[in-house]
DNA sequence: GTGAAAGCGCTAACAA
DNA sequence: TTGTTAGCGCTTTCAC
């Protein structure tokens, strides 16, 4: 229907008519309501410099013709599309998907759309995805997951993040990277692990297995907290009790079964599904949880509630972290300068296995 | 650095210099490499009509200056940004996030980016999100989840999907809506439910609880399969055995506990977390699973593996559905006309509780 | 309060 | 093979 073409070119445009519905444009609206495109633009953008009468007239036409401004054209002029890039290693992961869910909800609320990328954990892929998102002229880049802090071995690993931060503000959820225009929000995992370890020791546990699937920033914090608690209590740090496995329930179980000589009376796992793996191991060997073996998970995900017995888990307040990031993002985009670059939120230990502590 | 401005306006442009890195544009590249923007464009788009020498020269400049074409400008001209809109009710849901994960991976592979929206189940919100995605000039709209087929009460519920299909091809994952330019891929849930019910009956189960949290298309298919299997075996369909609850493990457990008069010897749940709820109920009452109570879940998610005992679950081949959708999408976008509008994939029953069947 | 027109960066048709 | 330029739809001065 419509699409008269730009008035200045006097209907030169002859779009072939496909089965596709054509998008109405600002020239159509202008013509239909007998004003100039400038006026239509003013109405659309809520400028006060339009008479009430004209405004209503134009609004009526817009309503009727279901006009939506072309985001490309708008973006071209403003160099922004009110779009946020979100990158995570894997959206099928419970923790990531939950984070993205919070972010999307909040951002949507403020009129921002989300472009999603899943990068995995490889350096190359992370860089490629970040570049790709940036090329979409996102307003902000949000990185979800502590994998983006790098392995800690080579500072150059995170160079691409600092490079991105030269274009747009970058927000890290549950991760930490230093740099200008980079903003972080993360749980105090160190403290969480410290507290859990301390509590286990107090209950007389002597051999606490530290179960992890990676060496991310977050995992390193947990390990450090665990080790510090041991040291502070005068216990030795045993290398064999730091157990690294693939994050897959049955794999964890099998690996633990395969190391029968490894003795431990409690488990601090870096996430809930690792903890469930330990649970399955205990089940297979007939070890009672929590009477004979204490198992504590991390992230307080649905996994911790799904298993039997249900797991005590450290909650790092993901929702809080996400909302915190969005709040600060809005401030930064508004041009506010005094915005905290780092937000460290205390973890909360959610107790489920009554005799754990 | 750069940004000489358009040559035709002879450096009129004076962008104020902020701390933000400016994006290099095609004019910059043209000037730096001593060719016209047309040539740069050709190089960028891999046109064969460029001499190898020029190409290398331009490529070098592009490399060095980290030029990426402005997607807005490109989109304006082509009216496409190689972007796919994905809408799901809730990305924190295991099933949805898994679907999005498959989709993103596959689409990324073909050079498409994803804009993600989470609409919830409300009619208004679904329509609003669909409109919002459409206004971003997506190339295709993908709807994940059977909620998008509507409740089946009023065909007008899905009008917005047909409206969207006038603009771009619409793909439904695990759902079905009829219409031009609408493509569906779903598991044969009817058959899955039928087979499970039949198997349970054969094992002597007499009162099979149908546990559901909604009346989506998918849930209706499952119910129909369940009822048909009962009928075919000469069993009555009992209203009290169709049990509708909120999808939350402990809520399910509590609701079942609250209905102590309700007797059943097996459960067919519409998803795994409902099934886990039934498991928790059994645990609370000291009912042994699967000896005294058979529990079968749906979706074959990690939930089914996490619980104790692990659950037999109907797998509706989500990955297959997603890849199938993407494959057909590519064909449709290529202008292919003979593309199946409907793909029904057989489900697979993944047995875990050995004595279930 | 309103309109004319420049400019955003790119693609593609046309010229050379 | 290369360059010139119209056109994509919108925002935003700058006149009136």
Tab-separated table of N, CA, C and O in Angstrom, chain A residues 219-323:
chain	number	residue	atom	x	y	z
A	219	UNK	N	36.876	-19.022	39.610
A	219	UNK	CA	37.403	-20.255	40.200
A	219	UNK	C	38.665	-19.966	41.010
A	219	UNK	O	38.891	-20.559	42.069
A	220	UNK	N	39.460	-19.048	40.522
A	220	UNK	CA	40.687	-18.706	41.247
A	220	UNK	C	40.370	-18.034	42.577
A	220	UNK	O	41.036	-18.270	43.585
A	221	UNK	N	39.352	-17.194	42.568
A	221	UNK	CA	38.942	-16.546	43.809
A	221	UNK	C	38.482	-17.576	44.832
A	221	UNK	O	38.828	-17.504	46.006
A	222	UNK	N	37.697	-18.524	44.345
A	222	UNK	CA	37.186	-19.553	45.251
A	222	UNK	C	38.333	-20.362	45.834
A	222	UNK	O	38.388	-20.620	47.033
A	223	UNK	N	39.226	-20.734	44.962
A	223	UNK	CA	40.371	-21.525	45.422
A	223	UNK	C	41.168	-20.760	46.473
A	223	UNK	O	41.555	-21.299	47.512
A	224	UNK	N	41.374	-19.478	46.198
A	224	UNK	CA	42.142	-18.659	47.134
A	224	UNK	C	41.447	-18.588	48.487
A	224	UNK	O	42.097	-18.672	49.543
A	225	UNK	N	40.126	-18.438	48.463
A	225	UNK	CA	39.371	-18.382	49.713
A	225	UNK	C	39.482	-19.691	50.477
A	225	UNK	O	39.677	-19.714	51.705
A	226	UNK	N	39.368	-20.756	49.731
A	226	UNK	CA	39.475	-22.101	50.315
A	226	UNK	C	40.838	-22.299	50.970
A	226	UNK	O	40.946	-22.726	52.124
A	227	UNK	N	41.868	-21.914	50.243
A	227	UNK	CA	43.224	-22.116	50.761
A	227	UNK	C	43.497	-21.240	51.980
A	227	UNK	O	44.112	-21.679	52.953
A	228	UNK	N	42.999	-20.021	51.905
A	228	UNK	CA	43.227	-19.111	53.019
A	228	UNK	C	42.561	-19.631	54.289
A	228	UNK	O	43.140	-19.579	55.377
A	229	UNK	N	41.351	-20.146	54.120
A	229	UNK	CA	40.629	-20.663	55.284
A	229	UNK	C	41.390	-21.831	55.896
A	229	UNK	O	41.490	-21.952	57.128
A	230	UNK	N	41.915	-22.679	55.031
A	230	UNK	CA	42.707	-23.806	55.530
A	230	UNK	C	43.919	-23.295	56.301
A	230	UNK	O	44.188	-23.708	57.434
A	231	UNK	N	44.650	-22.379	55.694
A	231	UNK	CA	45.849	-21.824	56.324
A	231	UNK	C	45.511	-21.192	57.670
A	231	UNK	O	46.159	-21.472	58.684
A	232	UNK	N	44.474	-20.359	57.649
A	232	UNK	CA	44.108	-19.648	58.869
A	232	UNK	C	43.770	-20.613	60.003
A	232	UNK	O	43.930	-20.296	61.178
A	233	UNK	N	43.277	-21.791	59.624
A	233	UNK	CA	42.907	-22.755	60.656
A	233	UNK	C	44.073	-23.694	60.972
A	233	UNK	O	43.942	-24.626	61.762
A	234	UNK	N	45.183	-23.439	60.310
A	234	UNK	CA	46.359	-24.245	60.575
A	234	UNK	C	46.377	-25.591	59.870
A	234	UNK	O	47.082	-26.497	60.275
A	235	UNK	N	45.568	-25.701	58.814
A	235	UNK	CA	45.560	-26.952	58.064
A	235	UNK	C	46.451	-26.857	56.832
A	235	UNK	O	46.618	-25.775	56.276
A	236	UNK	N	47.001	-27.958	56.415
A	236	UNK	CA	47.832	-27.938	55.209
A	236	UNK	C	46.954	-27.857	53.960
A	236	UNK	O	45.796	-28.254	53.985
A	237	UNK	N	47.535	-27.295	52.897
A	237	UNK	CA	46.844	-27.264	51.613
A	237	UNK	C	47.343	-28.442	50.802
A	237	UNK	O	48.513	-28.518	50.459
A	238	UNK	N	46.469	-29.379	50.518
A	238	UNK	CA	46.898	-30.596	49.834
A	238	UNK	C	46.564	-30.542	48.345
A	238	UNK	O	45.414	-30.375	47.962
A	239	UNK	N	47.560	-30.692	47.549
A	239	UNK	CA	47.375	-30.636	46.103
A	239	UNK	C	46.397	-31.660	45.588
A	239	UNK	O	45.581	-31.361	44.714
A	240	UNK	N	46.420	-32.856	46.163
A	240	UNK	CA	45.547	-33.903	45.637
A	240	UNK	C	44.076	-33.610	45.905
A	240	UNK	O	43.196	-34.214	45.292
A	241	UNK	N	43.822	-32.685	46.816
A	241	UNK	CA	42.424	-32.360	47.112
A	241	UNK	C	41.868	-31.271	46.203
A	241	UNK	O	40.722	-30.870	46.319
A	242	UNK	N	42.719	-30.765	45.327
A	242	UNK	CA	42.195	-29.842	44.311
A	242	UNK	C	41.957	-30.672	43.064
A	242	UNK	O	42.898	-31.127	42.409
A	243	UNK	N	40.699	-30.856	42.767
A	243	UNK	CA	40.321	-31.831	41.748
A	243	UNK	C	39.649	-31.126	40.572
A	243	UNK	O	38.602	-30.495	40.735
A	244	UNK	N	40.272	-31.231	39.407
A	244	UNK	CA	39.714	-30.535	38.240
A	244	UNK	C	39.101	-31.519	37.254
A	244	UNK	O	39.751	-32.480	36.852
A	245	UNK	N	37.868	-31.256	36.903
A	245	UNK	CA	37.143	-32.157	36.004
A	245	UNK	C	36.296	-31.366	35.006
A	245	UNK	O	36.099	-30.166	35.148
A	246	UNK	N	35.819	-32.083	34.037
A	246	UNK	CA	34.894	-31.505	33.069
A	246	UNK	C	33.544	-31.344	33.759
A	246	UNK	O	33.161	-32.179	34.557
A	247	UNK	N	32.839	-30.275	33.427
A	247	UNK	CA	31.577	-29.992	34.097
A	247	UNK	C	30.440	-30.823	33.502
A	247	UNK	O	29.656	-30.352	32.686
A	248	UNK	N	30.382	-32.067	33.944
A	248	UNK	CA	29.336	-32.948	33.438
A	248	UNK	C	29.084	-33.990	34.504
A	248	UNK	O	29.998	-34.728	34.893
A	249	UNK	N	27.879	-34.041	34.958
A	249	UNK	CA	27.535	-34.828	36.144
A	249	UNK	C	28.160	-36.230	36.153
A	249	UNK	O	28.867	-36.596	37.089
A	250	UNK	N	27.905	-36.973	35.092
A	250	UNK	CA	28.390	-38.350	35.123
A	250	UNK	C	29.899	-38.461	34.974
A	250	UNK	O	30.517	-39.387	35.478
A	251	UNK	N	30.450	-37.501	34.302
A	251	UNK	CA	31.902	-37.494	34.169
A	251	UNK	C	32.544	-37.286	35.547
A	251	UNK	O	33.500	-37.968	35.922
A	252	UNK	N	31.988	-36.349	36.285
A	252	UNK	CA	32.509	-36.083	37.630
A	252	UNK	C	32.435	-37.342	38.476
A	252	UNK	O	33.410	-37.730	39.137
A	253	UNK	N	31.278	-37.959	38.427
A	253	UNK	CA	31.076	-39.190	39.200
A	253	UNK	C	32.120	-40.245	38.824
A	253	UNK	O	32.788	-40.816	39.692
A	254	UNK	N	32.272	-40.448	37.524
A	254	UNK	CA	33.210	-41.475	37.065
A	254	UNK	C	34.636	-41.157	37.472
A	254	UNK	O	35.391	-42.031	37.895
A	255	UNK	N	35.013	-39.893	37.347
A	255	UNK	CA	36.379	-39.508	37.691
A	255	UNK	C	36.652	-39.726	39.171
A	255	UNK	O	37.729	-40.183	39.565
A	256	UNK	N	35.666	-39.408	39.989
A	256	UNK	CA	35.849	-39.611	41.429
A	256	UNK	C	35.928	-41.097	41.748
A	256	UNK	O	36.750	-41.538	42.558
A	257	UNK	N	35.087	-41.864	41.071
A	257	UNK	CA	35.120	-43.310	41.291
A	257	UNK	C	36.462	-43.889	40.867
A	257	UNK	O	36.987	-44.824	41.475
A	258	UNK	N	37.007	-43.291	39.825
A	258	UNK	CA	38.278	-43.787	39.299
A	258	UNK	C	39.452	-43.509	40.244
A	258	UNK	O	40.483	-44.159	40.181
A	259	UNK	N	39.261	-42.515	41.095
A	259	UNK	CA	40.327	-42.195	42.055
A	259	UNK	C	39.954	-42.699	43.444
A	259	UNK	O	39.780	-41.911	44.380
A	260	UNK	N	39.873	-43.974	43.580
A	260	UNK	CA	39.370	-44.526	44.841
A	260	UNK	C	40.300	-44.279	46.017
A	260	UNK	O	39.885	-44.304	47.179
A	261	UNK	N	41.547	-44.045	45.711
A	261	UNK	CA	42.471	-43.825	46.829
A	261	UNK	C	42.311	-42.430	47.426
A	261	UNK	O	42.754	-42.172	48.538
A	262	UNK	N	41.666	-41.567	46.662
A	262	UNK	CA	41.490	-40.192	47.122
A	262	UNK	C	40.466	-40.163	48.252
A	262	UNK	O	39.326	-40.565	48.078
A	263	UNK	N	40.899	-39.700	49.409
A	263	UNK	CA	39.956	-39.653	50.527
A	263	UNK	C	39.547	-38.238	50.858
A	263	UNK	O	40.375	-37.340	50.899
A	264	UNK	N	38.264	-38.060	51.079
A	264	UNK	CA	37.778	-36.734	51.485
A	264	UNK	C	36.472	-36.906	52.254
A	264	UNK	O	35.727	-37.854	52.033
A	265	UNK	N	36.235	-35.983	53.158
A	265	UNK	CA	35.028	-36.081	53.975
A	265	UNK	C	34.040	-34.964	53.666
A	265	UNK	O	33.004	-34.830	54.291
A	266	UNK	N	34.429	-34.125	52.694
A	266	UNK	CA	33.522	-33.044	52.306
A	266	UNK	C	33.961	-32.481	50.956
A	266	UNK	O	35.100	-32.692	50.529
A	267	UNK	N	33.040	-31.796	50.306
A	267	UNK	CA	33.306	-31.278	48.968
A	267	UNK	C	32.844	-29.832	48.859
A	267	UNK	O	31.725	-29.501	49.260
A	268	UNK	N	33.737	-28.986	48.344
A	268	UNK	CA	33.324	-27.639	47.971
A	268	UNK	C	33.446	-27.567	46.453
A	268	UNK	O	34.549	-27.609	45.905
A	269	UNK	N	32.305	-27.492	45.784
A	269	UNK	CA	32.312	-27.512	44.326
A	269	UNK	C	32.117	-26.108	43.772
A	269	UNK	O	31.413	-25.292	44.362
A	270	UNK	N	32.734	-25.829	42.656
A	270	UNK	CA	32.675	-24.492	42.066
A	270	UNK	C	31.344	-24.192	41.383
A	270	UNK	O	31.077	-23.065	41.013
A	271	UNK	N	30.557	-25.208	41.159
A	271	UNK	CA	29.182	-24.954	40.726
A	271	UNK	C	28.307	-26.141	41.096
A	271	UNK	O	28.810	-27.197	41.493
A	272	UNK	N	27.032	-25.962	40.965
A	272	UNK	CA	26.111	-26.976	41.472
A	272	UNK	C	26.180	-28.288	40.723
A	272	UNK	O	26.017	-29.346	41.304
A	273	UNK	N	26.448	-28.220	39.437
A	273	UNK	CA	26.388	-29.492	38.737
A	273	UNK	C	27.613	-30.347	39.065
A	273	UNK	O	27.533	-31.572	39.111
A	274	UNK	N	28.717	-29.705	39.355
A	274	UNK	CA	29.863	-30.460	39.860
A	274	UNK	C	29.493	-31.110	41.187
A	274	UNK	O	29.808	-32.278	41.448
A	275	UNK	N	28.809	-30.338	42.014
A	275	UNK	CA	28.400	-30.855	43.320
A	275	UNK	C	27.479	-32.058	43.156
A	275	UNK	O	27.594	-33.052	43.876
A	276	UNK	N	26.574	-31.972	42.190
A	276	UNK	CA	25.666	-33.093	41.940
A	276	UNK	C	26.476	-34.310	41.493
A	276	UNK	O	26.179	-35.439	41.872
A	277	UNK	N	27.520	-34.065	40.728
A	277	UNK	CA	28.399	-35.151	40.334
A	277	UNK	C	28.974	-35.862	41.556
A	277	UNK	O	29.011	-37.098	41.627
A	278	UNK	N	29.378	-35.067	42.536
A	278	UNK	CA	29.917	-35.635	43.772
A	278	UNK	C	28.840	-36.439	44.493
A	278	UNK	O	29.106	-37.507	45.065
A	279	UNK	N	27.630	-35.918	44.430
A	279	UNK	CA	26.483	-36.603	45.031
A	279	UNK	C	26.274	-37.967	44.387
A	279	UNK	O	26.028	-38.972	45.059
A	280	UNK	N	26.379	-37.986	43.080
A	280	UNK	CA	26.175	-39.238	42.339
A	280	UNK	C	27.277	-40.236	42.705
A	280	UNK	O	27.044	-41.437	42.792
A	281	UNK	N	28.457	-39.693	42.879
A	281	UNK	CA	29.586	-40.527	43.299
A	281	UNK	C	29.287	-41.170	44.656
A	281	UNK	O	29.439	-42.384	44.844
A	282	UNK	N	28.822	-40.321	45.564
A	282	UNK	CA	28.502	-40.824	46.907
A	282	UNK	C	27.431	-41.907	46.806
A	282	UNK	O	27.526	-42.961	47.453
A	283	UNK	N	26.434	-41.641	45.964
A	283	UNK	CA	25.356	-42.618	45.776
A	283	UNK	C	25.910	-43.946	45.282
A	283	UNK	O	25.546	-45.015	45.786
A	284	UNK	N	26.811	-43.862	44.328
A	284	UNK	CA	27.371	-45.073	43.734
A	284	UNK	C	28.174	-45.879	44.750
A	284	UNK	O	28.214	-47.105	44.708
A	285	UNK	N	28.813	-45.183	45.681
A	285	UNK	CA	29.620	-45.897	46.667
A	285	UNK	C	28.867	-46.167	47.964
A	285	UNK	O	29.437	-46.684	48.928
A	286	UNK	N	27.628	-45.732	48.005
A	286	UNK	CA	26.851	-45.952	49.220
A	286	UNK	C	27.278	-45.071	50.382
A	286	UNK	O	27.067	-45.389	51.546
A	287	UNK	N	27.878	-43.954	50.049
A	287	UNK	CA	28.280	-43.006	51.095
A	287	UNK	C	27.102	-42.083	51.384
A	287	UNK	O	26.511	-41.528	50.467
A	288	UNK	N	26.766	-41.933	52.651
A	288	UNK	CA	25.600	-41.115	52.973
A	288	UNK	C	25.939	-39.618	53.016
A	288	UNK	O	26.952	-39.218	53.587
A	289	UNK	N	25.073	-38.845	52.368
A	289	UNK	CA	25.214	-37.390	52.378
A	289	UNK	C	24.010	-36.832	53.123
A	289	UNK	O	22.881	-37.217	52.843
A	290	UNK	N	24.176	-35.960	54.082
A	290	UNK	CA	25.441	-35.321	54.467
A	290	UNK	C	26.141	-35.994	55.646
A	290	UNK	O	27.165	-35.485	56.076
A	291	UNK	N	25.587	-37.109	56.146
A	291	UNK	CA	26.154	-37.710	57.358
A	291	UNK	C	27.641	-38.034	57.213
A	291	UNK	O	28.453	-37.681	58.072
A	292	UNK	N	27.969	-38.696	56.128
A	292	UNK	CA	29.370	-39.100	55.970
A	292	UNK	C	30.154	-38.148	55.077
A	292	UNK	O	31.371	-38.049	55.157
A	293	UNK	N	29.424	-37.508	54.198
A	293	UNK	CA	30.091	-36.595	53.262
A	293	UNK	C	29.267	-35.315	53.123
A	293	UNK	O	28.076	-35.367	52.829
A	294	UNK	N	29.916	-34.202	53.369
A	294	UNK	CA	29.246	-32.918	53.156
A	294	UNK	C	29.511	-32.449	51.738
A	294	UNK	O	30.652	-32.531	51.277
A	295	UNK	N	28.480	-31.982	51.063
A	295	UNK	CA	28.688	-31.461	49.717
A	295	UNK	C	28.078	-30.069	49.629
A	295	UNK	O	26.908	-29.872	49.938
A	296	UNK	N	28.892	-29.123	49.212
A	296	UNK	CA	28.401	-27.754	49.060
A	296	UNK	C	28.619	-27.311	47.622
A	296	UNK	O	29.698	-27.498	47.063
A	297	UNK	N	27.582	-26.752	47.037
A	297	UNK	CA	27.671	-26.294	45.657
A	297	UNK	C	27.849	-24.795	45.569
A	297	UNK	O	28.056	-24.101	46.573
A	298	UNK	N	27.785	-24.307	44.365
A	298	UNK	CA	27.975	-22.876	44.144
A	298	UNK	C	27.017	-22.426	43.040
A	298	UNK	O	26.813	-23.151	42.060
A	299	UNK	N	26.439	-21.281	43.191
A	299	UNK	CA	25.529	-20.620	42.248
A	299	UNK	C	24.068	-20.712	42.647
A	299	UNK	O	23.236	-19.990	42.106
A	300	UNK	N	23.773	-21.619	43.551
A	300	UNK	CA	22.389	-21.761	44.014
A	300	UNK	C	21.411	-21.846	42.843
A	300	UNK	O	20.441	-21.106	42.761
A	301	UNK	N	21.701	-22.734	41.931
A	301	UNK	CA	20.840	-22.903	40.761
A	301	UNK	C	19.759	-23.937	41.038
A	301	UNK	O	19.704	-24.527	42.109
A	302	UNK	N	18.922	-24.171	40.059
A	302	UNK	CA	17.861	-25.161	40.220
A	302	UNK	C	18.433	-26.561	40.429
A	302	UNK	O	17.783	-27.425	40.988
A	303	UNK	N	19.659	-26.759	39.957
A	303	UNK	CA	20.316	-28.045	40.151
A	303	UNK	C	20.365	-28.413	41.629
A	303	UNK	O	20.201	-29.570	41.998
A	304	UNK	N	20.619	-27.406	42.454
A	304	UNK	CA	20.791	-27.656	43.879
A	304	UNK	C	19.490	-28.115	44.522
A	304	UNK	O	19.488	-28.731	45.587
A	305	UNK	N	18.393	-27.818	43.872
A	305	UNK	CA	17.084	-28.172	44.416
A	305	UNK	C	16.583	-29.468	43.806
A	305	UNK	O	15.767	-30.183	44.364
A	306	UNK	N	17.099	-29.759	42.652
A	306	UNK	CA	16.629	-30.889	41.879
A	306	UNK	C	17.142	-32.204	42.440
A	306	UNK	O	16.464	-33.227	42.423
A	307	UNK	N	18.346	-32.189	42.971
A	307	UNK	CA	19.000	-33.432	43.387
A	307	UNK	C	18.506	-33.909	44.751
A	307	UNK	O	17.697	-33.266	45.401
A	308	UNK	N	19.025	-35.041	45.156
A	308	UNK	CA	18.621	-35.632	46.421
A	308	UNK	C	19.846	-36.138	47.148
A	308	UNK	O	20.536	-37.010	46.600
A	309	UNK	N	20.190	-35.709	48.328
A	309	UNK	CA	19.499	-34.622	49.025
A	309	UNK	C	19.772	-33.280	48.351
A	309	UNK	O	20.722	-33.164	47.587
A	310	UNK	N	18.958	-32.309	48.659
A	310	UNK	CA	19.170	-30.991	48.074
A	310	UNK	C	20.423	-30.366	48.668
A	310	UNK	O	20.791	-30.671	49.796
A	311	UNK	N	21.035	-29.508	47.882
A	311	UNK	CA	22.368	-29.038	48.246
A	311	UNK	C	22.410	-27.656	48.864
A	311	UNK	O	21.720	-26.735	48.419
A	312	UNK	N	23.237	-27.540	49.854
A	312	UNK	CA	23.614	-26.218	50.312
A	312	UNK	C	24.449	-25.601	49.191
A	312	UNK	O	25.268	-26.276	48.577
A	313	UNK	N	24.208	-24.335	48.911
A	313	UNK	CA	24.905	-23.725	47.779
A	313	UNK	C	25.191	-22.260	48.045
A	313	UNK	O	24.428	-21.579	48.733
A	314	UNK	N	26.300	-21.800	47.527
A	314	UNK	CA	26.660	-20.400	47.708
A	314	UNK	C	26.021	-19.579	46.589
A	314	UNK	O	26.222	-19.858	45.417
A	315	UNK	N	25.235	-18.608	46.991
A	315	UNK	CA	24.520	-17.786	46.017
A	315	UNK	C	25.299	-16.497	45.800
A	315	UNK	O	25.519	-15.729	46.732
A	316	UNK	N	25.708	-16.254	44.585
A	316	UNK	CA	26.478	-15.020	44.370
A	316	UNK	C	25.620	-13.880	43.840
A	316	UNK	O	26.117	-12.942	43.227
A	317	UNK	N	24.337	-13.995	44.076
A	317	UNK	CA	23.438	-12.856	43.837
A	317	UNK	C	23.466	-12.366	42.406
A	317	UNK	O	23.682	-11.181	42.129
A	318	UNK	N	23.236	-13.262	41.537
A	318	UNK	CA	23.318	-12.940	40.126
A	318	UNK	C	22.361	-11.817	39.724
A	318	UNK	O	22.738	-10.901	38.992
A	319	UNK	N	21.149	-11.894	40.214
A	319	UNK	CA	20.170	-10.872	39.836
A	319	UNK	C	20.660	-9.491	40.250
A	319	UNK	O	20.589	-8.531	39.489
A	320	UNK	N	21.176	-9.436	41.441
A	320	UNK	CA	21.704	-8.179	41.956
A	320	UNK	C	22.844	-7.684	41.053
A	320	UNK	O	22.906	-6.511	40.693
A	321	UNK	N	23.726	-8.576	40.699
A	321	UNK	CA	24.860	-8.206	39.847
A	321	UNK	C	24.367	-7.637	38.516
A	321	UNK	O	24.863	-6.619	38.025
A	322	UNK	N	23.386	-8.289	37.953
A	322	UNK	CA	22.880	-7.867	36.643
A	322	UNK	C	22.207	-6.506	36.726
A	322	UNK	O	22.462	-5.620	35.907
A	323	UNK	N	21.343	-6.374	37.718
A	323	UNK	CA	20.646	-5.093	37.832
A	323	UNK	C	21.619	-3.970	38.139
A	323	UNK	O	21.478	-2.850	37.647
